[in-house]
Amino acid sequence: MSLVKYEILNKVAEMKSFTKAADVLGLTQSAVSHAITGLESEFGFSLIHRNRSGVTLTREGEEMLVTIRKVLYFNEKVHQEAAGITGLIKGTLKIGVFTSVSANWLPDILKIMENRYPYLRIELIEGDYLEIEQWLLSGEIDCGFINMEHSDQFNVIPLKKDRLLCIVSNESSLYHHASVRFEDLEKEPFIMPAYGGYHDVKRLFEENGIQPAVRFELMEERAIMSMVAHHLGVSILPEMVLDPLLPELRAIPLETDSYRSIGLATRYALSPAAEKFAQITQSWVTNN
């Protein structure tokens, strides 16, 4: 079995389009369609639902893709290890990231990787905590930054405890407080960060028996800060996302130190490229 057909199915699943997959792979659309039809004939069942809005995997296709991605991963690992024997790190490394990591850490880390391993191609896929964990489990990425170490299905390298702070505007009654009590937050309209997976802010409220008056839920941190700056409520955000902080805002510590724990989650069978990335990332975060 040629791995080319596996690579085509994987790319069609990622792009949700025959045309886009063909463009990325440098193939014709008919070649992509022929490869998928060939796989379906070999397996004896349909892999793809075809409709006007695009393509999606069948249930059987989703099951097969998990194993196919493992085959592709270990094929990539074999080639990386062979290159390593000759003193090279090359191939492709796919990394799951969320916004604050890609903005604050990755420019320097990727520059180091680029300088040391010029033959390595790195792909970044941005999502929230839950999406990154799902991509790791499905084999879509090689490693990814996550919030918590609560899964035994992959290894997690602890990187940073990122302090959670209350963000208020200069018109808020909390603006001049040295710290913010959780019960104070019940008296203010609250703008809730929205993302999938382990949720630090909701956990804090649950642990302290607080029911905030949630006015909006937003995913983008800059949008949350803009809402707060326009006196529409208060919020809680990680310290990493607050640079720069708008002049009309103040970041105030909570009454008890609260953090999100950022780690780099990897497969247990690390490829040489993923191993180098993990080492460089851990070193850079420790020294910065």
PDB file of C-alpha atoms in Angstrom:
ATOM      1  CA  MET A   1       0.000   0.000   0.000  1.00  0.00           C
ATOM      2  CA  SER A   2       1.392   3.369  -1.045  1.00  0.00           C
ATOM      3  CA  LEU A   3       1.220   5.990   1.690  1.00  0.00           C
ATOM      4  CA  VAL A   4       0.291   8.601  -0.905  1.00  0.00           C
ATOM      5  CA  LYS A   5      -3.383   7.632  -0.688  1.00  0.00           C
ATOM      6  CA  TYR A   6      -3.230   7.895   3.105  1.00  0.00           C
ATOM      7  CA  GLU A   7      -1.697  11.367   2.805  1.00  0.00           C
ATOM      8  CA  ILE A   8      -4.439  12.402   0.387  1.00  0.00           C
ATOM      9  CA  LEU A   9      -7.235  11.188   2.687  1.00  0.00           C
ATOM     10  CA  ASN A  10      -5.610  12.957   5.635  1.00  0.00           C
ATOM     11  CA  LYS A  11      -5.354  16.239   3.723  1.00  0.00           C
ATOM     12  CA  VAL A  12      -8.955  15.993   2.441  1.00  0.00           C
ATOM     13  CA  ALA A  13     -10.092  15.499   6.054  1.00  0.00           C
ATOM     14  CA  GLU A  14      -8.073  18.533   7.178  1.00  0.00           C
ATOM     15  CA  MET A  15      -9.201  20.832   4.366  1.00  0.00           C
ATOM     16  CA  LYS A  16     -12.766  19.453   4.083  1.00  0.00           C
ATOM     17  CA  SER A  17     -12.444  19.943   0.353  1.00  0.00           C
ATOM     18  CA  PHE A  18     -11.090  17.945  -2.597  1.00  0.00           C
ATOM     19  CA  THR A  19     -10.109  21.148  -4.411  1.00  0.00           C
ATOM     20  CA  LYS A  20      -8.208  22.670  -1.469  1.00  0.00           C
ATOM     21  CA  ALA A  21      -6.496  19.356  -0.705  1.00  0.00           C
ATOM     22  CA  ALA A  22      -5.443  19.061  -4.349  1.00  0.00           C
ATOM     23  CA  ASP A  23      -4.005  22.600  -4.320  1.00  0.00           C
ATOM     24  CA  VAL A  24      -1.984  21.962  -1.157  1.00  0.00           C
ATOM     25  CA  LEU A  25      -0.683  18.609  -2.412  1.00  0.00           C
ATOM     26  CA  GLY A  26       0.059  19.872  -5.915  1.00  0.00           C
ATOM     27  CA  LEU A  27      -2.329  17.385  -7.526  1.00  0.00           C
ATOM     28  CA  THR A  28      -5.353  17.632  -9.770  1.00  0.00           C
ATOM     29  CA  GLN A  29      -8.794  17.326  -8.209  1.00  0.00           C
ATOM     30  CA  SER A  30      -9.449  14.213 -10.278  1.00  0.00           C
ATOM     31  CA  ALA A  31      -6.277  12.593  -8.885  1.00  0.00           C
ATOM     32  CA  VAL A  32      -7.448  13.278  -5.333  1.00  0.00           C
ATOM     33  CA  SER A  33     -10.920  11.924  -6.091  1.00  0.00           C
ATOM     34  CA  HIS A  34      -9.420   8.838  -7.749  1.00  0.00           C
ATOM     35  CA  ALA A  35      -7.198   8.158  -4.701  1.00  0.00           C
ATOM     36  CA  ILE A  36     -10.159   8.348  -2.303  1.00  0.00           C
ATOM     37  CA  THR A  37     -12.259   6.105  -4.562  1.00  0.00           C
ATOM     38  CA  GLY A  38      -9.385   3.640  -4.675  1.00  0.00           C
ATOM     39  CA  LEU A  39      -9.147   3.519  -0.887  1.00  0.00           C
ATOM     40  CA  GLU A  40     -12.904   3.035  -0.585  1.00  0.00           C
ATOM     41  CA  SER A  41     -12.709   0.157  -3.066  1.00  0.00           C
ATOM     42  CA  GLU A  42      -9.833  -1.467  -1.150  1.00  0.00           C
ATOM     43  CA  PHE A  43     -11.510  -1.080   2.255  1.00  0.00           C
ATOM     44  CA  GLY A  44     -14.988  -2.023   1.055  1.00  0.00           C
ATOM     45  CA  PHE A  45     -16.853   0.965   2.522  1.00  0.00           C
ATOM     46  CA  SER A  46     -17.319   4.688   2.031  1.00  0.00           C
ATOM     47  CA  LEU A  47     -14.861   7.088   3.651  1.00  0.00           C
ATOM     48  CA  ILE A  48     -16.276  10.434   2.515  1.00  0.00           C
ATOM     49  CA  HIS A  49     -19.685  12.103   2.423  1.00  0.00           C
ATOM     50  CA  ARG A  50     -19.836  14.308  -0.680  1.00  0.00           C
ATOM     51  CA  ASN A  51     -22.283  17.228  -0.693  1.00  0.00           C
ATOM     52  CA  ARG A  52     -22.606  20.806  -1.945  1.00  0.00           C
ATOM     53  CA  SER A  53     -21.200  22.322   1.251  1.00  0.00           C
ATOM     54  CA  GLY A  54     -18.009  20.267   1.044  1.00  0.00           C
ATOM     55  CA  VAL A  55     -16.880  16.859   2.210  1.00  0.00           C
ATOM     56  CA  THR A  56     -16.985  15.184   5.605  1.00  0.00           C
ATOM     57  CA  LEU A  57     -15.767  11.820   6.788  1.00  0.00           C
ATOM     58  CA  THR A  58     -18.163   8.961   7.345  1.00  0.00           C
ATOM     59  CA  ARG A  59     -18.093   7.258  10.740  1.00  0.00           C
ATOM     60  CA  GLU A  60     -15.946   4.519   9.201  1.00  0.00           C
ATOM     61  CA  GLY A  61     -13.723   7.169   7.643  1.00  0.00           C
ATOM     62  CA  GLU A  62     -13.171   8.834  11.017  1.00  0.00           C
ATOM     63  CA  GLU A  63     -12.229   5.499  12.572  1.00  0.00           C
ATOM     64  CA  MET A  64      -9.789   4.676   9.780  1.00  0.00           C
ATOM     65  CA  LEU A  65      -8.226   8.153   9.840  1.00  0.00           C
ATOM     66  CA  VAL A  66      -7.072   7.705  13.442  1.00  0.00           C
ATOM     67  CA  THR A  67      -5.024   4.646  12.425  1.00  0.00           C
ATOM     68  CA  ILE A  68      -3.935   6.183   9.122  1.00  0.00           C
ATOM     69  CA  ARG A  69      -2.541   9.209  10.972  1.00  0.00           C
ATOM     70  CA  LYS A  70      -0.570   6.872  13.225  1.00  0.00           C
ATOM     71  CA  VAL A  71       0.901   5.208  10.133  1.00  0.00           C
ATOM     72  CA  LEU A  72       1.805   8.602   8.653  1.00  0.00           C
ATOM     73  CA  TYR A  73       3.270   9.759  11.975  1.00  0.00           C
ATOM     74  CA  PHE A  74       5.539   6.744  12.325  1.00  0.00           C
ATOM     75  CA  ASN A  75       6.508   6.975   8.665  1.00  0.00           C
ATOM     76  CA  GLU A  76       7.552  10.586   9.307  1.00  0.00           C
ATOM     77  CA  LYS A  77       9.342   9.479  12.494  1.00  0.00           C
ATOM     78  CA  VAL A  78      11.297   6.823  10.541  1.00  0.00           C
ATOM     79  CA  HIS A  79      12.498   9.405   8.024  1.00  0.00           C
ATOM     80  CA  GLN A  80      13.390  11.893  10.775  1.00  0.00           C
ATOM     81  CA  GLU A  81      15.408   9.254  12.639  1.00  0.00           C
ATOM     82  CA  ALA A  82      17.182   8.252   9.426  1.00  0.00           C
ATOM     83  CA  ALA A  83      18.037  11.913   8.822  1.00  0.00           C
ATOM     84  CA  GLY A  84      19.203  12.191  12.427  1.00  0.00           C
ATOM     85  CA  ILE A  85      21.736   9.438  11.887  1.00  0.00           C
ATOM     86  CA  THR A  86      23.315  11.600   9.205  1.00  0.00           C
ATOM     87  CA  GLY A  87      23.237  14.602  11.525  1.00  0.00           C
ATOM     88  CA  LEU A  88      20.132  16.307  10.130  1.00  0.00           C
ATOM     89  CA  ILE A  89      16.738  17.140  11.606  1.00  0.00           C
ATOM     90  CA  LYS A  90      14.262  17.423   8.763  1.00  0.00           C
ATOM     91  CA  GLY A  91      10.676  16.625   7.900  1.00  0.00           C
ATOM     92  CA  THR A  92       7.446  18.191   9.099  1.00  0.00           C
ATOM     93  CA  LEU A  93       6.399  19.112  12.643  1.00  0.00           C
ATOM     94  CA  LYS A  94       2.773  20.064  13.361  1.00  0.00           C
ATOM     95  CA  ILE A  95       2.137  22.075  16.531  1.00  0.00           C
ATOM     96  CA  GLY A  96      -1.158  23.059  18.158  1.00  0.00           C
ATOM     97  CA  VAL A  97      -1.115  26.564  19.655  1.00  0.00           C
ATOM     98  CA  PHE A  98      -3.446  29.045  21.322  1.00  0.00           C
ATOM     99  CA  THR A  99      -3.309  32.807  20.859  1.00  0.00           C
ATOM    100  CA  SER A 100      -1.245  33.993  23.827  1.00  0.00           C
ATOM    101  CA  VAL A 101       1.451  31.371  23.210  1.00  0.00           C
ATOM    102  CA  SER A 102       1.681  32.124  19.497  1.00  0.00           C
ATOM    103  CA  ALA A 103       1.933  35.860  20.225  1.00  0.00           C
ATOM    104  CA  ASN A 104       4.346  35.816  23.179  1.00  0.00           C
ATOM    105  CA  TRP A 105       6.520  32.722  22.870  1.00  0.00           C
ATOM    106  CA  LEU A 106       6.574  31.326  19.372  1.00  0.00           C
ATOM    107  CA  PRO A 107       8.332  34.108  17.424  1.00  0.00           C
ATOM    108  CA  ASP A 108      11.558  33.616  19.407  1.00  0.00           C
ATOM    109  CA  ILE A 109      11.213  29.825  19.695  1.00  0.00           C
ATOM    110  CA  LEU A 110      10.545  29.369  15.977  1.00  0.00           C
ATOM    111  CA  LYS A 111      13.493  31.592  15.122  1.00  0.00           C
ATOM    112  CA  ILE A 112      15.771  29.340  17.168  1.00  0.00           C
ATOM    113  CA  MET A 113      14.305  26.249  15.491  1.00  0.00           C
ATOM    114  CA  GLU A 114      14.740  27.799  12.057  1.00  0.00           C
ATOM    115  CA  ASN A 115      18.379  28.677  12.710  1.00  0.00           C
ATOM    116  CA  ARG A 116      19.307  25.278  14.119  1.00  0.00           C
ATOM    117  CA  TYR A 117      17.198  23.061  11.866  1.00  0.00           C
ATOM    118  CA  PRO A 118      16.777  24.772   8.488  1.00  0.00           C
ATOM    119  CA  TYR A 119      15.538  21.584   6.816  1.00  0.00           C
ATOM    120  CA  LEU A 120      12.594  21.214   9.205  1.00  0.00           C
ATOM    121  CA  ARG A 121       9.171  22.510   8.142  1.00  0.00           C
ATOM    122  CA  ILE A 122       6.904  23.610  10.998  1.00  0.00           C
ATOM    123  CA  GLU A 123       3.123  23.917  10.670  1.00  0.00           C
ATOM    124  CA  LEU A 124       1.080  25.788  13.310  1.00  0.00           C
ATOM    125  CA  ILE A 125      -2.585  25.011  13.914  1.00  0.00           C
ATOM    126  CA  GLU A 126      -4.384  27.446  16.215  1.00  0.00           C
ATOM    127  CA  GLY A 127      -7.289  26.430  18.440  1.00  0.00           C
ATOM    128  CA  ASP A 128      -8.485  26.371  22.016  1.00  0.00           C
ATOM    129  CA  TYR A 129      -7.451  23.935  24.749  1.00  0.00           C
ATOM    130  CA  LEU A 130     -10.051  21.298  23.872  1.00  0.00           C
ATOM    131  CA  GLU A 131      -9.353  21.413  20.137  1.00  0.00           C
ATOM    132  CA  ILE A 132      -5.617  21.009  20.701  1.00  0.00           C
ATOM    133  CA  GLU A 133      -6.155  17.964  22.924  1.00  0.00           C
ATOM    134  CA  GLN A 134      -8.499  16.433  20.357  1.00  0.00           C
ATOM    135  CA  TRP A 135      -5.966  17.054  17.575  1.00  0.00           C
ATOM    136  CA  LEU A 136      -3.301  15.297  19.652  1.00  0.00           C
ATOM    137  CA  LEU A 137      -5.534  12.327  20.318  1.00  0.00           C
ATOM    138  CA  SER A 138      -6.576  12.046  16.665  1.00  0.00           C
ATOM    139  CA  GLY A 139      -2.982  12.359  15.457  1.00  0.00           C
ATOM    140  CA  GLU A 140      -3.545  15.586  13.533  1.00  0.00           C
ATOM    141  CA  ILE A 141      -0.645  17.294  15.359  1.00  0.00           C
ATOM    142  CA  ASP A 142       2.635  16.095  16.868  1.00  0.00           C
ATOM    143  CA  CYS A 143       2.566  18.275  19.981  1.00  0.00           C
ATOM    144  CA  GLY A 144       0.550  21.164  21.360  1.00  0.00           C
ATOM    145  CA  PHE A 145       0.289  23.724  24.117  1.00  0.00           C
ATOM    146  CA  ILE A 146      -2.514  22.959  26.554  1.00  0.00           C
ATOM    147  CA  ASN A 147      -3.892  24.340  29.779  1.00  0.00           C
ATOM    148  CA  MET A 148      -3.942  21.403  32.150  1.00  0.00           C
ATOM    149  CA  GLU A 149      -2.180  18.122  32.804  1.00  0.00           C
ATOM    150  CA  HIS A 150      -5.387  16.146  33.180  1.00  0.00           C
ATOM    151  CA  SER A 151      -5.018  13.466  30.494  1.00  0.00           C
ATOM    152  CA  ASP A 152      -2.933  10.315  30.728  1.00  0.00           C
ATOM    153  CA  GLN A 153      -3.119   9.817  26.967  1.00  0.00           C
ATOM    154  CA  PHE A 154      -0.099  11.998  26.290  1.00  0.00           C
ATOM    155  CA  ASN A 155       2.932  13.335  28.100  1.00  0.00           C
ATOM    156  CA  VAL A 156       2.832  16.936  29.388  1.00  0.00           C
ATOM    157  CA  ILE A 157       5.929  19.058  30.009  1.00  0.00           C
ATOM    158  CA  PRO A 158       5.076  21.821  32.553  1.00  0.00           C
ATOM    159  CA  LEU A 159       6.139  25.238  31.275  1.00  0.00           C
ATOM    160  CA  LYS A 160       4.562  28.162  33.137  1.00  0.00           C
ATOM    161  CA  LYS A 161       2.054  29.131  35.809  1.00  0.00           C
ATOM    162  CA  ASP A 162       0.331  32.154  34.277  1.00  0.00           C
ATOM    163  CA  ARG A 163      -1.358  34.379  36.869  1.00  0.00           C
ATOM    164  CA  LEU A 164      -5.066  35.184  36.430  1.00  0.00           C
ATOM    165  CA  LEU A 165      -5.959  38.838  37.056  1.00  0.00           C
ATOM    166  CA  CYS A 166      -9.184  40.830  37.281  1.00  0.00           C
ATOM    167  CA  ILE A 167      -9.450  43.422  34.509  1.00  0.00           C
ATOM    168  CA  VAL A 168     -11.469  46.574  35.324  1.00  0.00           C
ATOM    169  CA  SER A 169     -11.950  49.992  33.754  1.00  0.00           C
ATOM    170  CA  ASN A 170     -11.262  53.335  35.423  1.00  0.00           C
ATOM    171  CA  GLU A 171     -15.014  53.744  36.005  1.00  0.00           C
ATOM    172  CA  SER A 172     -15.383  50.487  37.920  1.00  0.00           C
ATOM    173  CA  SER A 173     -15.971  50.535  41.677  1.00  0.00           C
ATOM    174  CA  LEU A 174     -13.111  48.020  41.906  1.00  0.00           C
ATOM    175  CA  TYR A 175     -10.537  50.223  40.172  1.00  0.00           C
ATOM    176  CA  HIS A 176      -8.697  51.364  43.314  1.00  0.00           C
ATOM    177  CA  HIS A 177      -8.829  48.002  45.126  1.00  0.00           C
ATOM    178  CA  ALA A 178      -5.512  46.388  46.031  1.00  0.00           C
ATOM    179  CA  SER A 179      -7.076  42.981  45.368  1.00  0.00           C
ATOM    180  CA  VAL A 180     -10.482  41.714  44.284  1.00  0.00           C
ATOM    181  CA  ARG A 181     -12.631  39.420  46.382  1.00  0.00           C
ATOM    182  CA  PHE A 182     -14.665  36.832  44.517  1.00  0.00           C
ATOM    183  CA  GLU A 183     -17.899  38.070  46.097  1.00  0.00           C
ATOM    184  CA  ASP A 184     -17.134  41.552  44.676  1.00  0.00           C
ATOM    185  CA  LEU A 185     -17.433  40.067  41.196  1.00  0.00           C
ATOM    186  CA  GLU A 186     -21.086  39.144  41.754  1.00  0.00           C
ATOM    187  CA  LYS A 187     -21.879  42.874  41.932  1.00  0.00           C
ATOM    188  CA  GLU A 188     -20.408  43.709  38.506  1.00  0.00           C
ATOM    189  CA  PRO A 189     -21.462  42.744  34.956  1.00  0.00           C
ATOM    190  CA  PHE A 190     -18.975  40.047  33.915  1.00  0.00           C
ATOM    191  CA  ILE A 191     -17.495  39.338  30.500  1.00  0.00           C
ATOM    192  CA  MET A 192     -16.689  35.627  30.406  1.00  0.00           C
ATOM    193  CA  PRO A 193     -13.822  34.258  28.299  1.00  0.00           C
ATOM    194  CA  ALA A 194     -15.258  31.552  26.052  1.00  0.00           C
ATOM    195  CA  TYR A 195     -13.236  28.529  24.988  1.00  0.00           C
ATOM    196  CA  GLY A 196     -13.501  24.762  24.985  1.00  0.00           C
ATOM    197  CA  GLY A 197     -11.870  22.390  27.432  1.00  0.00           C
ATOM    198  CA  TYR A 198     -10.676  23.048  30.951  1.00  0.00           C
ATOM    199  CA  HIS A 199     -11.965  26.501  31.962  1.00  0.00           C
ATOM    200  CA  ASP A 200      -9.940  28.277  34.674  1.00  0.00           C
ATOM    201  CA  VAL A 201     -12.334  31.159  35.265  1.00  0.00           C
ATOM    202  CA  LYS A 202     -15.456  29.009  35.610  1.00  0.00           C
ATOM    203  CA  ARG A 203     -13.493  26.711  37.911  1.00  0.00           C
ATOM    204  CA  LEU A 204     -12.604  29.657  40.167  1.00  0.00           C
ATOM    205  CA  PHE A 205     -16.246  30.709  40.423  1.00  0.00           C
ATOM    206  CA  GLU A 206     -17.399  27.162  41.153  1.00  0.00           C
ATOM    207  CA  GLU A 207     -14.726  26.643  43.834  1.00  0.00           C
ATOM    208  CA  ASN A 208     -15.721  29.879  45.553  1.00  0.00           C
ATOM    209  CA  GLY A 209     -19.490  29.443  45.219  1.00  0.00           C
ATOM    210  CA  ILE A 210     -19.839  32.514  42.998  1.00  0.00           C
ATOM    211  CA  GLN A 211     -22.483  33.064  40.312  1.00  0.00           C
ATOM    212  CA  PRO A 212     -21.371  36.023  38.204  1.00  0.00           C
ATOM    213  CA  ALA A 213     -23.799  38.118  36.187  1.00  0.00           C
ATOM    214  CA  VAL A 214     -22.418  37.146  32.786  1.00  0.00           C
ATOM    215  CA  ARG A 215     -23.212  39.849  30.241  1.00  0.00           C
ATOM    216  CA  PHE A 216     -21.193  38.545  27.284  1.00  0.00           C
ATOM    217  CA  GLU A 217     -19.040  35.528  26.385  1.00  0.00           C
ATOM    218  CA  LEU A 218     -16.171  36.203  23.974  1.00  0.00           C
ATOM    219  CA  MET A 219     -13.255  34.100  22.711  1.00  0.00           C
ATOM    220  CA  GLU A 220     -10.847  36.871  21.685  1.00  0.00           C
ATOM    221  CA  GLU A 221      -8.951  38.416  24.612  1.00  0.00           C
ATOM    222  CA  ARG A 222      -8.416  41.773  22.879  1.00  0.00           C
ATOM    223  CA  ALA A 223     -12.168  42.020  22.313  1.00  0.00           C
ATOM    224  CA  ILE A 224     -12.777  41.313  26.006  1.00  0.00           C
ATOM    225  CA  MET A 225     -10.365  44.072  27.032  1.00  0.00           C
ATOM    226  CA  SER A 226     -12.039  46.472  24.620  1.00  0.00           C
ATOM    227  CA  MET A 227     -15.436  45.687  26.164  1.00  0.00           C
ATOM    228  CA  VAL A 228     -14.038  46.300  29.637  1.00  0.00           C
ATOM    229  CA  ALA A 229     -12.404  49.551  28.474  1.00  0.00           C
ATOM    230  CA  HIS A 230     -15.825  50.712  27.277  1.00  0.00           C
ATOM    231  CA  HIS A 231     -17.182  50.128  30.816  1.00  0.00           C
ATOM    232  CA  LEU A 232     -19.405  47.194  29.818  1.00  0.00           C
ATOM    233  CA  GLY A 233     -18.207  44.920  32.621  1.00  0.00           C
ATOM    234  CA  VAL A 234     -15.172  43.332  34.260  1.00  0.00           C
ATOM    235  CA  SER A 235     -13.339  40.150  33.385  1.00  0.00           C
ATOM    236  CA  ILE A 236     -10.581  37.751  34.433  1.00  0.00           C
ATOM    237  CA  LEU A 237      -7.723  37.100  32.000  1.00  0.00           C
ATOM    238  CA  PRO A 238      -4.261  35.498  32.089  1.00  0.00           C
ATOM    239  CA  GLU A 239      -1.350  37.876  32.611  1.00  0.00           C
ATOM    240  CA  MET A 240       0.288  36.784  29.356  1.00  0.00           C
ATOM    241  CA  VAL A 241      -2.455  38.340  27.226  1.00  0.00           C
ATOM    242  CA  LEU A 242      -2.373  41.753  28.932  1.00  0.00           C
ATOM    243  CA  ASP A 243       0.710  43.244  27.277  1.00  0.00           C
ATOM    244  CA  PRO A 244       0.019  45.913  26.264  1.00  0.00           C
ATOM    245  CA  LEU A 245      -2.776  46.855  28.666  1.00  0.00           C
ATOM    246  CA  LEU A 246      -5.047  49.652  27.500  1.00  0.00           C
ATOM    247  CA  PRO A 247      -4.416  52.868  29.507  1.00  0.00           C
ATOM    248  CA  GLU A 248      -7.970  53.037  30.887  1.00  0.00           C
ATOM    249  CA  LEU A 249      -7.707  49.511  32.297  1.00  0.00           C
ATOM    250  CA  ARG A 250      -6.168  48.107  35.458  1.00  0.00           C
ATOM    251  CA  ALA A 251      -5.188  44.490  36.162  1.00  0.00           C
ATOM    252  CA  ILE A 252      -5.808  43.657  39.827  1.00  0.00           C
ATOM    253  CA  PRO A 253      -4.766  40.463  41.663  1.00  0.00           C
ATOM    254  CA  LEU A 254      -7.506  38.207  42.975  1.00  0.00           C
ATOM    255  CA  GLU A 255      -7.804  37.686  46.739  1.00  0.00           C
ATOM    256  CA  THR A 256      -6.144  34.289  46.389  1.00  0.00           C
ATOM    257  CA  ASP A 257      -3.367  33.695  43.877  1.00  0.00           C
ATOM    258  CA  SER A 258      -4.893  31.952  40.881  1.00  0.00           C
ATOM    259  CA  TYR A 259      -3.163  30.597  37.805  1.00  0.00           C
ATOM    260  CA  ARG A 260      -3.565  28.670  34.614  1.00  0.00           C
ATOM    261  CA  SER A 261      -0.898  26.022  34.090  1.00  0.00           C
ATOM    262  CA  ILE A 262       0.538  25.950  30.561  1.00  0.00           C
ATOM    263  CA  GLY A 263       2.260  22.812  29.361  1.00  0.00           C
ATOM    264  CA  LEU A 264       3.481  21.282  26.116  1.00  0.00           C
ATOM    265  CA  ALA A 265       1.623  18.043  25.447  1.00  0.00           C
ATOM    266  CA  THR A 266       3.395  15.459  23.300  1.00  0.00           C
ATOM    267  CA  ARG A 267       2.915  11.906  22.186  1.00  0.00           C
ATOM    268  CA  TYR A 268       4.807   9.357  24.226  1.00  0.00           C
ATOM    269  CA  ALA A 269       6.674   8.227  21.088  1.00  0.00           C
ATOM    270  CA  LEU A 270       8.343  11.534  20.240  1.00  0.00           C
ATOM    271  CA  SER A 271       9.759  12.170  16.785  1.00  0.00           C
ATOM    272  CA  PRO A 272      13.269  13.694  16.722  1.00  0.00           C
ATOM    273  CA  ALA A 273      11.810  17.028  15.564  1.00  0.00           C
ATOM    274  CA  ALA A 274       9.206  17.104  18.336  1.00  0.00           C
ATOM    275  CA  GLU A 275      11.879  16.213  20.882  1.00  0.00           C
ATOM    276  CA  LYS A 276      14.087  19.123  19.757  1.00  0.00           C
ATOM    277  CA  PHE A 277      11.121  21.502  19.806  1.00  0.00           C
ATOM    278  CA  ALA A 278      10.194  20.400  23.337  1.00  0.00           C
ATOM    279  CA  GLN A 279      13.768  20.907  24.569  1.00  0.00           C
ATOM    280  CA  ILE A 280      14.104  24.362  23.007  1.00  0.00           C
ATOM    281  CA  THR A 281      10.675  25.464  24.228  1.00  0.00           C
ATOM    282  CA  GLN A 282      11.331  24.345  27.803  1.00  0.00           C
ATOM    283  CA  SER A 283      14.731  26.066  27.823  1.00  0.00           C
ATOM    284  CA  TRP A 284      13.392  29.301  26.342  1.00  0.00           C
ATOM    285  CA  VAL A 285      10.456  29.558  28.762  1.00  0.00           C
ATOM    286  CA  THR A 286      12.740  28.825  31.745  1.00  0.00           C
ATOM    287  CA  ASN A 287      15.153  31.585  30.711  1.00  0.00           C
ATOM    288  CA  ASN A 288      12.562  34.188  29.786  1.00  0.00           C
TER     289      ASN A 288
END
